[in-house]
Short mmCIF file of C-alpha atoms in Angstrom, two decimals:
data_model
loop_
_atom_site.label_atom_id
_atom_site.label_comp_id
_atom_site.label_asym_id
_atom_site.label_seq_id
_atom_site.Cartn_x
_atom_site.Cartn_y
_atom_site.Cartn_z
CA MET N 1036 197.74 -7.38 134.74
CA LYS N 1037 198.32 -8.25 138.42
CA ALA N 1038 197.14 -5.05 140.13
CA SER N 1039 194.49 -5.54 142.77
CA ILE N 1040 191.23 -3.63 142.57
CA VAL N 1041 192.31 -1.33 145.38
CA ALA N 1042 195.67 -0.59 143.79
CA ALA N 1043 194.05 -0.08 140.40
CA ALA N 1044 191.54 2.39 141.79
CA ALA N 1045 194.31 4.32 143.50
CA LEU N 1046 196.25 4.58 140.25
CA LEU N 1047 193.18 5.56 138.27
CA SER N 1048 192.58 8.48 140.59
CA SER N 1049 195.48 10.12 138.75
CA VAL N 1050 194.31 9.32 135.19
CA GLY N 1051 193.16 12.86 134.60
CA ALA N 1052 195.71 14.59 136.80
CA ALA N 1053 198.25 16.43 134.70
CA PRO N 1054 201.69 14.78 134.96
CA PRO N 1055 204.90 16.79 135.15
CA PRO N 1056 205.83 18.43 131.84
CA PRO N 1057 207.65 15.80 129.76
CA HIS N 1058 210.85 16.30 127.90
CA PRO N 1059 210.19 17.16 124.27
CA PRO N 1060 209.47 14.06 122.15
CA PRO N 1061 211.70 13.19 119.19
CA PRO N 1062 211.32 15.75 116.40
CA PRO N 1063 208.69 14.82 113.84
CA PRO N 1064 209.53 14.20 110.19
CA PRO N 1065 209.74 17.43 108.19
CA VAL N 1066 206.39 18.55 106.84
CA LEU N 1067 205.14 21.56 105.00
CA SER N 1068 203.82 24.61 106.78
CA LEU N 1069 200.32 25.62 105.87
CA ARG N 1070 198.12 28.34 107.26
CA LEU N 1071 194.82 27.14 108.71
CA PRO N 1072 191.81 28.28 106.66
CA THR N 1073 188.92 29.82 108.53
CA PRO N 1074 185.51 28.13 108.30
CA SER N 1075 184.36 30.75 105.79
CA GLN N 1076 187.23 30.22 103.39
CA PRO N 1077 186.37 28.10 100.35
CA GLY N 1078 188.63 25.13 99.82
CA PRO N 1079 188.92 22.09 97.57
CA LEU N 1080 186.35 20.25 99.70
CA ALA N 1081 183.85 23.11 99.73
CA SER N 1082 180.86 22.19 97.61
CA GLY N 1083 177.08 22.41 97.74
CA PRO N 1084 175.08 24.95 99.71
CA PRO N 1085 176.59 26.97 102.57
CA GLN N 1086 176.76 25.33 105.99
CA ALA N 1087 173.60 25.76 108.04
CA GLU N 1088 173.95 28.24 110.87
CA SER N 1089 172.82 25.55 113.30
CA GLN N 1090 175.76 23.29 112.47
CA LEU N 1091 177.56 22.06 115.56
CA GLY N 1092 180.82 23.82 116.26
CA THR N 1093 182.41 20.38 116.69
CA ASP N 1094 181.38 19.40 113.16
CA GLU N 1095 182.41 22.76 111.74
CA LEU N 1096 185.91 22.28 113.16
CA ALA N 1097 186.02 18.77 111.66
CA ASP N 1098 185.11 20.28 108.28
CA VAL N 1099 187.77 22.97 108.63
CA GLY N 1100 190.32 20.35 109.60
CA LEU N 1101 189.48 18.15 106.62
CA ARG N 1102 189.70 21.12 104.27
CA ASN N 1103 193.04 22.02 105.80
CA LEU N 1104 194.28 18.46 105.37
CA ARG N 1105 193.25 18.54 101.71
CA LEU N 1106 195.22 21.73 101.13
CA PHE N 1107 198.19 20.33 103.00
CA LEU N 1108 198.26 17.13 100.94
CA ASP N 1109 197.83 19.07 97.70
CA ALA N 1110 200.80 21.24 98.65
CA GLN N 1111 202.87 18.14 99.40
CA ARG N 1112 202.08 16.70 95.97
CA VAL N 1113 203.14 19.93 94.30
CA ASN N 1114 206.34 19.98 96.33
CA THR N 1115 207.26 16.39 95.43
CA LYS N 1116 205.93 16.13 91.85
CA ASN N 1117 209.43 16.07 90.31
CA VAL N 1118 210.90 13.47 92.67
CA GLY N 1119 210.55 10.68 90.13
CA PRO N 1120 208.09 8.43 88.32
CA PRO N 1121 205.44 6.68 90.43
CA GLY N 1122 206.36 3.20 91.60
CA PRO N 1123 204.24 0.10 92.19
CA LYS N 1124 203.47 1.15 95.78
CA ASP N 1125 201.91 4.40 94.58
CA ALA N 1126 199.00 2.50 92.99
CA LYS N 1127 197.92 1.37 96.48
CA LYS N 1128 198.65 4.64 98.23
CA CYS N 1129 195.90 5.89 100.51
CA THR N 1130 194.44 9.25 99.48
CA LEU N 1131 191.46 11.36 100.47
CA GLU N 1132 189.82 10.09 97.29
CA ASN N 1133 190.02 6.39 98.15
CA ALA N 1134 189.92 6.55 101.96
CA ALA N 1135 187.09 4.90 103.86
CA VAL N 1136 184.68 7.34 105.48
CA ARG N 1137 183.47 6.76 109.03
CA ARG N 1138 180.03 8.25 109.60
CA GLU N 1139 177.73 9.02 112.51
CA TRP N 1140 175.28 6.21 113.29
CA SER N 1141 172.31 8.43 112.37
CA ALA N 1142 173.72 8.81 108.83
CA LEU N 1143 173.57 5.07 108.14
CA SER N 1144 170.60 3.49 106.38
CA GLU N 1145 168.42 0.92 108.16
CA LYS N 1146 170.10 -1.81 106.12
CA GLU N 1147 173.58 -0.58 107.04
CA LYS N 1148 172.68 -0.44 110.72
CA LYS N 1149 171.34 -3.97 110.73
CA GLU N 1150 174.42 -5.24 108.91
CA TYR N 1151 176.65 -3.67 111.54
CA ILE N 1152 174.58 -5.12 114.39
CA ALA N 1153 174.70 -8.58 112.80
CA ALA N 1154 178.50 -8.36 112.47
CA VAL N 1155 178.92 -7.54 116.17
CA GLN N 1156 176.66 -10.44 117.10
CA CYS N 1157 178.67 -12.67 114.77
CA LEU N 1158 181.95 -11.67 116.45
CA ALA N 1159 180.45 -12.61 119.82
CA GLU N 1160 179.72 -16.10 118.50
CA LYS N 1161 183.16 -16.89 117.12
CA PRO N 1162 185.59 -18.71 119.45
CA SER N 1163 188.24 -16.75 121.32
CA LYS N 1164 191.89 -16.75 120.28
CA THR N 1165 193.16 -15.57 123.67
CA PRO N 1166 194.92 -18.41 125.56
CA SER N 1167 192.71 -19.67 128.39
CA GLU N 1168 195.60 -19.47 130.85
CA LEU N 1169 195.74 -15.71 130.23
CA ALA N 1170 192.00 -14.99 130.22
CA PRO N 1171 189.84 -18.01 131.13
CA GLY N 1172 186.76 -15.81 130.85
CA ALA N 1173 187.35 -14.94 127.18
CA LYS N 1174 184.95 -17.16 125.24
CA SER N 1175 184.56 -15.30 121.94
CA ARG N 1176 186.41 -13.16 119.46
CA TYR N 1177 184.49 -10.23 120.91
CA ASP N 1178 185.93 -11.13 124.31
CA ASP N 1179 189.46 -11.06 122.89
CA PHE N 1180 189.15 -7.28 122.60
CA VAL N 1181 187.77 -6.93 126.13
CA ALA N 1182 190.56 -9.11 127.56
CA THR N 1183 193.22 -7.08 125.79
CA HIS N 1184 191.81 -3.81 127.12
CA ILE N 1185 191.56 -5.17 130.67
CA ASN N 1186 195.09 -6.52 130.50
CA GLN N 1187 196.58 -3.24 129.31
CA THR N 1188 194.36 -0.62 130.99
CA LEU N 1189 197.06 0.67 133.33
CA SER N 1190 199.45 1.31 130.43
CA ILE N 1191 197.01 2.90 127.95
CA HIS N 1192 195.19 5.56 130.02
CA GLY N 1193 196.74 8.73 131.34
CA THR N 1194 199.74 7.79 129.20
CA GLY N 1195 201.42 9.12 126.08
CA ASN N 1196 199.99 6.30 123.95
CA PHE N 1197 196.34 6.76 124.97
CA LEU N 1198 195.11 8.24 121.70
CA THR N 1199 197.15 6.15 119.28
CA TRP N 1200 196.57 2.88 121.17
CA HIS N 1201 192.80 3.36 121.12
CA ARG N 1202 192.92 4.46 117.48
CA TYR N 1203 194.63 1.19 116.57
CA PHE N 1204 192.33 -0.82 118.86
CA THR N 1205 189.15 0.63 117.32
CA TRP N 1206 190.51 0.04 113.82
CA ALA N 1207 191.39 -3.58 114.70
CA TYR N 1208 187.81 -4.13 115.88
CA GLU N 1209 186.49 -2.63 112.65
CA GLN N 1210 188.73 -4.96 110.66
CA ALA N 1211 187.53 -8.01 112.62
CA LEU N 1212 183.93 -7.09 111.82
CA ARG N 1213 184.83 -6.76 108.15
CA ASN N 1214 187.24 -9.66 107.70
CA GLU N 1215 185.68 -12.24 110.01
CA CYS N 1216 181.99 -11.38 109.91
CA GLY N 1217 181.44 -10.01 106.39
CA TYR N 1218 180.63 -6.42 107.36
CA LYS N 1219 181.04 -4.14 104.36
CA GLY N 1220 180.98 -0.80 106.10
CA TYR N 1221 183.24 0.97 108.59
CA GLN N 1222 183.09 1.75 112.28
CA PRO N 1223 180.44 4.43 112.91
CA TYR N 1224 180.84 7.02 115.63
CA TYR N 1225 178.46 8.51 118.18
CA ASN N 1226 178.53 12.30 117.97
CA TRP N 1227 178.22 13.25 121.67
CA PRO N 1228 177.21 16.92 121.16
CA LYS N 1229 174.45 16.01 118.71
CA TRP N 1230 172.64 13.95 121.35
CA ALA N 1231 173.96 15.45 124.60
CA GLU N 1232 170.56 16.75 125.69
CA ASP N 1233 169.16 13.21 125.85
CA PRO N 1234 171.18 10.27 124.44
CA ARG N 1235 168.11 8.03 124.70
CA LYS N 1236 166.58 9.96 121.79
CA SER N 1237 169.52 9.15 119.52
CA PRO N 1238 169.11 6.34 116.95
CA LEU N 1239 172.01 4.58 118.69
CA PHE N 1240 170.32 4.31 122.10
CA ASP N 1241 166.58 4.51 121.35
CA GLY N 1242 166.09 0.77 121.95
CA SER N 1243 164.75 0.07 118.46
CA ASP N 1244 165.80 -2.86 116.28
CA THR N 1245 168.21 -0.53 114.45
CA SER N 1246 169.88 0.65 117.66
CA ILE N 1247 172.47 -1.03 119.84
CA SER N 1248 169.73 -1.19 122.51
CA GLY N 1249 168.93 1.59 124.93
CA ASP N 1250 168.82 2.05 128.68
CA GLY N 1251 168.71 -0.68 131.28
CA GLU N 1252 165.84 -1.64 133.54
CA PHE N 1253 165.37 0.85 136.33
CA ILE N 1254 166.91 -0.12 139.66
CA ALA N 1255 165.75 2.04 142.54
CA GLY N 1256 167.66 2.99 145.66
CA ARG N 1257 171.11 3.32 144.11
CA ASN N 1258 173.79 5.63 145.41
CA ASN N 1259 175.73 8.18 143.39
CA THR N 1260 178.64 6.87 141.34
CA CYS N 1261 182.03 8.03 142.60
CA ILE N 1262 184.72 8.60 139.97
CA PRO N 1263 187.29 7.18 139.77
CA SER N 1264 186.27 4.98 142.75
CA PRO N 1265 184.33 5.05 146.04
CA ASP N 1266 187.63 5.46 147.88
CA ALA N 1267 188.69 8.40 145.72
CA CYS N 1268 185.48 10.28 144.97
CA GLY N 1269 186.68 13.18 142.86
CA ILE N 1270 183.35 13.41 141.01
CA SER N 1271 179.92 12.20 142.13
CA LEU N 1272 177.31 11.37 139.48
CA PRO N 1273 173.68 10.75 140.49
CA PRO N 1274 172.09 7.54 139.19
CA GLY N 1275 170.07 7.66 135.99
CA ASN N 1276 166.81 5.91 135.16
CA GLY N 1277 168.40 2.56 134.32
CA GLY N 1278 171.14 0.56 135.97
CA GLY N 1279 169.82 -2.92 135.17
CA CYS N 1280 169.89 -5.30 132.22
CA LEU N 1281 169.04 -3.89 128.79
CA LYS N 1282 165.30 -3.93 128.30
CA SER N 1283 164.93 -3.84 124.50
CA GLY N 1284 166.77 -3.90 121.18
CA PRO N 1285 169.24 -6.21 119.44
CA PHE N 1286 171.59 -6.54 122.43
CA LYS N 1287 168.95 -7.28 125.06
CA ASP N 1288 170.32 -10.82 125.48
CA PHE N 1289 173.99 -9.96 124.90
CA LYS N 1290 176.32 -11.55 127.44
CA VAL N 1291 179.23 -9.94 129.25
CA ASN N 1292 181.84 -12.54 130.22
CA LEU N 1293 184.76 -10.54 131.64
CA GLY N 1294 185.18 -8.06 134.47
CA PRO N 1295 184.34 -6.20 136.52
CA VAL N 1296 187.64 -4.85 137.78
CA VAL N 1297 186.54 -1.52 139.23
CA PRO N 1298 182.73 -1.86 139.42
CA VAL N 1299 180.65 1.28 139.72
CA SER N 1300 177.71 -0.18 141.62
CA ALA N 1301 177.01 -2.79 144.27
CA ASN N 1302 174.72 -5.02 142.19
CA ILE N 1303 177.44 -6.30 139.83
CA PRO N 1304 178.57 -9.89 140.50
CA PRO N 1305 182.30 -10.00 141.29
CA ASN N 1306 184.74 -11.66 138.97
CA PRO N 1307 186.27 -14.91 140.26
CA GLN N 1308 189.72 -13.43 139.57
CA PRO N 1309 191.00 -10.13 140.98
CA ASP N 1310 192.31 -9.14 137.55
CA GLY N 1311 188.83 -9.40 136.01
CA LEU N 1312 189.85 -12.01 133.44
CA GLY N 1313 187.89 -14.90 134.95
CA TYR N 1314 184.61 -16.21 133.54
CA ASN N 1315 181.73 -14.13 134.89
CA PRO N 1316 178.70 -14.38 132.52
CA ARG N 1317 175.95 -11.82 133.12
CA CYS N 1318 173.65 -9.48 131.25
CA LEU N 1319 174.74 -6.25 129.63
CA SER N 1320 173.43 -3.34 131.68
CA ARG N 1321 173.35 0.42 131.13
CA ASP N 1322 172.49 3.50 133.10
CA ILE N 1323 172.34 6.27 130.51
CA SER N 1324 173.27 9.46 132.32
CA LEU N 1325 171.93 12.82 131.23
CA ASN N 1326 174.03 14.33 133.99
CA ALA N 1327 177.19 13.06 132.28
CA SER N 1328 176.11 13.87 128.72
CA GLN N 1329 174.72 17.33 129.46
CA GLY N 1330 177.51 18.25 131.82
CA TRP N 1331 180.55 17.01 129.90
CA THR N 1332 179.85 16.19 126.24
CA ARG N 1333 178.04 19.28 124.96
CA ASP N 1334 179.18 21.02 121.80
CA SER N 1335 180.77 23.84 123.80
CA SER N 1336 182.85 21.30 125.78
CA VAL N 1337 184.21 19.63 122.66
CA VAL N 1338 184.85 22.92 120.85
CA HIS N 1339 186.75 24.22 123.87
CA LEU N 1340 188.83 21.04 123.98
CA LEU N 1341 189.71 21.35 120.28
CA LYS N 1342 190.42 25.09 120.22
CA GLU N 1343 192.04 25.80 123.57
CA ASN N 1344 194.58 22.97 123.84
CA PRO N 1345 197.26 23.41 121.16
CA VAL N 1346 199.78 21.27 123.09
CA TYR N 1347 199.30 17.50 122.77
CA LEU N 1348 199.72 16.73 126.47
CA ASP N 1349 197.13 19.34 127.44
CA PHE N 1350 194.73 18.08 124.79
CA ALA N 1351 195.03 14.42 125.82
CA THR N 1352 194.94 15.18 129.55
CA ASN N 1353 191.91 17.47 129.38
CA MET N 1354 190.14 14.99 127.11
CA GLN N 1355 190.53 12.29 129.76
CA GLY N 1356 189.59 14.55 132.65
CA ASN N 1357 191.10 15.87 135.86
CA PHE N 1358 189.24 13.97 138.55
CA PRO N 1359 190.91 15.50 141.63
CA GLU N 1360 189.78 18.90 140.33
CA GLY N 1361 186.24 17.70 139.64
CA PHE N 1362 186.66 17.76 135.85
CA LEU N 1363 185.28 14.67 134.09
CA GLY N 1364 186.30 15.45 130.49
CA VAL N 1365 184.67 14.18 127.29
CA HIS N 1366 186.36 10.78 127.46
CA THR N 1367 185.12 9.82 130.90
CA GLY N 1368 181.92 11.79 130.38
CA GLY N 1369 181.20 9.65 127.33
CA HIS N 1370 181.87 6.43 129.21
CA PHE N 1371 179.55 7.43 132.03
CA THR N 1372 176.89 8.52 129.59
CA ILE N 1373 176.71 4.76 128.92
CA GLY N 1374 177.47 3.71 132.50
CA ALA N 1375 176.53 0.62 134.53
CA ASP N 1376 178.18 -2.71 133.69
CA PRO N 1377 180.58 -2.87 131.99
CA GLY N 1378 180.27 0.63 130.53
CA GLY N 1379 181.26 2.35 133.77
CA ASP N 1380 184.29 0.13 134.42
CA LEU N 1381 187.35 1.68 132.77
CA PHE N 1382 188.97 -1.75 132.46
CA ALA N 1383 186.09 -3.83 131.07
CA SER N 1384 184.20 -1.07 129.20
CA PRO N 1385 184.71 -2.64 125.72
CA GLY N 1386 182.29 -5.34 126.90
CA ASP N 1387 179.52 -2.94 125.82
CA PRO N 1388 179.38 -2.50 122.02
CA ALA N 1389 178.75 1.21 122.68
CA PHE N 1390 182.45 1.49 123.58
CA TYR N 1391 183.51 1.48 119.94
CA PHE N 1392 181.12 4.25 118.93
CA HIS N 1393 182.40 6.35 121.81
CA HIS N 1394 186.04 5.72 120.96
CA ALA N 1395 185.44 6.38 117.28
CA MET N 1396 184.28 9.83 118.41
CA ILE N 1397 187.38 10.13 120.61
CA ASP N 1398 189.40 9.32 117.51
CA ARG N 1399 187.41 11.77 115.38
CA SER N 1400 188.21 14.47 117.95
CA TYR N 1401 191.91 13.57 117.88
CA TRP N 1402 191.83 13.52 114.05
CA THR N 1403 190.16 16.94 113.98
CA TRP N 1404 192.69 18.37 116.46
CA GLN N 1405 195.55 17.06 114.32
CA ASN N 1406 194.10 18.47 111.10
CA LEU N 1407 193.68 21.94 112.57
CA ASP N 1408 197.49 22.27 112.52
CA VAL N 1409 198.88 19.41 110.45
CA GLU N 1410 202.47 20.62 110.53
CA ASN N 1411 202.76 20.76 114.29
CA ARG N 1412 200.26 18.16 115.43
CA MET N 1413 200.43 15.11 113.16
CA PHE N 1414 203.45 13.68 115.00
CA ALA N 1415 202.90 15.51 118.29
CA LEU N 1416 203.27 13.44 121.43
CA GLY N 1417 203.46 13.95 125.19
CA GLY N 1418 203.20 12.00 128.41
CA THR N 1419 204.93 8.98 129.88
CA LEU N 1420 204.47 5.20 130.01
CA THR N 1421 202.55 5.08 133.29
CA VAL N 1422 199.14 6.34 134.44
CA GLY N 1423 199.61 9.99 135.33
CA ASN N 1424 203.35 9.22 135.52
CA ASN N 1425 202.75 7.09 138.63
CA PRO N 1426 205.22 5.59 139.21
CA PRO N 1427 207.58 7.95 137.36
CA SER N 1428 208.60 6.60 133.96
CA ARG N 1429 210.28 7.74 130.79
CA ASN N 1430 208.54 9.75 128.11
CA THR N 1431 206.56 8.05 125.40
CA THR N 1432 208.25 8.18 121.98
CA LEU N 1433 207.14 7.66 118.41
CA ASP N 1434 209.22 4.46 118.38
CA ASP N 1435 207.24 2.83 121.20
CA VAL N 1436 205.24 -0.23 120.21
CA LEU N 1437 201.46 -0.68 120.27
CA ASN N 1438 200.60 -4.31 121.04
CA LEU N 1439 196.98 -5.48 120.98
CA GLY N 1440 197.46 -8.94 122.40
CA PHE N 1441 195.34 -11.58 120.69
CA VAL N 1442 192.89 -9.43 118.77
CA GLY N 1443 194.64 -10.43 115.54
CA VAL N 1444 196.75 -7.51 114.31
CA PRO N 1445 200.55 -7.08 114.33
CA GLU N 1446 202.50 -4.74 116.55
CA VAL N 1447 203.08 -1.27 115.16
CA GLN N 1448 205.04 1.72 116.37
CA ILE N 1449 203.23 4.84 117.52
CA ARG N 1450 204.60 6.69 114.50
CA ASP N 1451 202.60 4.26 112.34
CA ALA N 1452 199.35 5.14 114.11
CA VAL N 1453 199.41 8.94 114.09
CA ASP N 1454 198.06 9.38 110.55
CA THR N 1455 194.72 7.89 109.48
CA LEU N 1456 195.92 7.99 105.85
CA ALA N 1457 199.12 6.04 106.51
CA GLY N 1458 200.48 2.99 108.31
CA PRO N 1459 197.77 0.33 108.50
CA PHE N 1460 194.99 2.92 108.13
CA CYS N 1461 193.12 4.51 105.27
CA TYR N 1462 190.11 6.40 106.59
CA VAL N 1463 188.69 9.82 107.38
CA TYR N 1464 185.61 11.08 109.22
CA ALA N 1465 182.50 12.71 107.86
#
């Protein structure tokens, strides 16, 4: 990535701006049509007592989507049962019965939480595989993921591959934790609506030894944060009660080595390289924002996103936000719930372990949206190859490649990353 900070900020001002309507993507493979069950309809997954009336609408839609997916897959099996005898590959086929289940952090036991935390800390101690000439600041395997995200930011946001690229990226991180650091579980998610009123009260950010640490030390006298940049202030967020280095919890002494590229506050030391890939060791800071969480990640916001955007391009665009119109969206709202450094820097944000919980929830939302209309949404695509189609570029296709640099996974096509029960994946969400 050779874009200067100024040029990057200018481009990012159009991340949430809706690009011109794309030409239709290549037709998806033929799939069966199935009518969406309503939340009250019993299905193969319905068991136990009725859902509590207080259940989040976001979670209810996830349940409906999973039930719909179950019915869809059952119908496919009936439709193909006479194709022929099962082959060797069928024994390893991913199904809803053998798929991994990603859960909300609050659903994990104390032991499971500590095992996850230890695996992240382990990854940060293993040597980097990214060539030093590409990212001299990458010192660990954890940094390999940050370097890849920095290097590709301008081709994976406001683009047609945004959701599938980040799905693959989050999965690759999960696999590194499992395969390189002995973690036995799967990537948890942070359910924004559940904790929107005050994220600091969530088990993820309460600062305990089973959290990923909480807020940063309070720094007084800070200005509002302008999004996407001070030169293009589409949205102004007031500072929270943190802003400084983490003050408690397992990641209190965690080091950030890369970035910033587009810093959100004046107290962040600049990177020695304009691309943010130079070595710049510093503490991990946060500024947990109730303004962002309460304003943009409430249950009603997520439900509206899932129910009122049947077209892929609208769904992905509104998820990321429309900054010129003052609309932050759940994606950017989630990032600025975390805030500070590197959480508030779109490029270097994976430098905070909270990134992967946030993007697991982004993926859960995408997964839910797909499952609400499997026939029309599983292979749905929209958008181009450039941020907000600036400069103008061709439409993204299912044949386009997802490359994750040196994080340790092979290239795949977008068509291999649209289904969490196919391609390299085998997981669902609780």
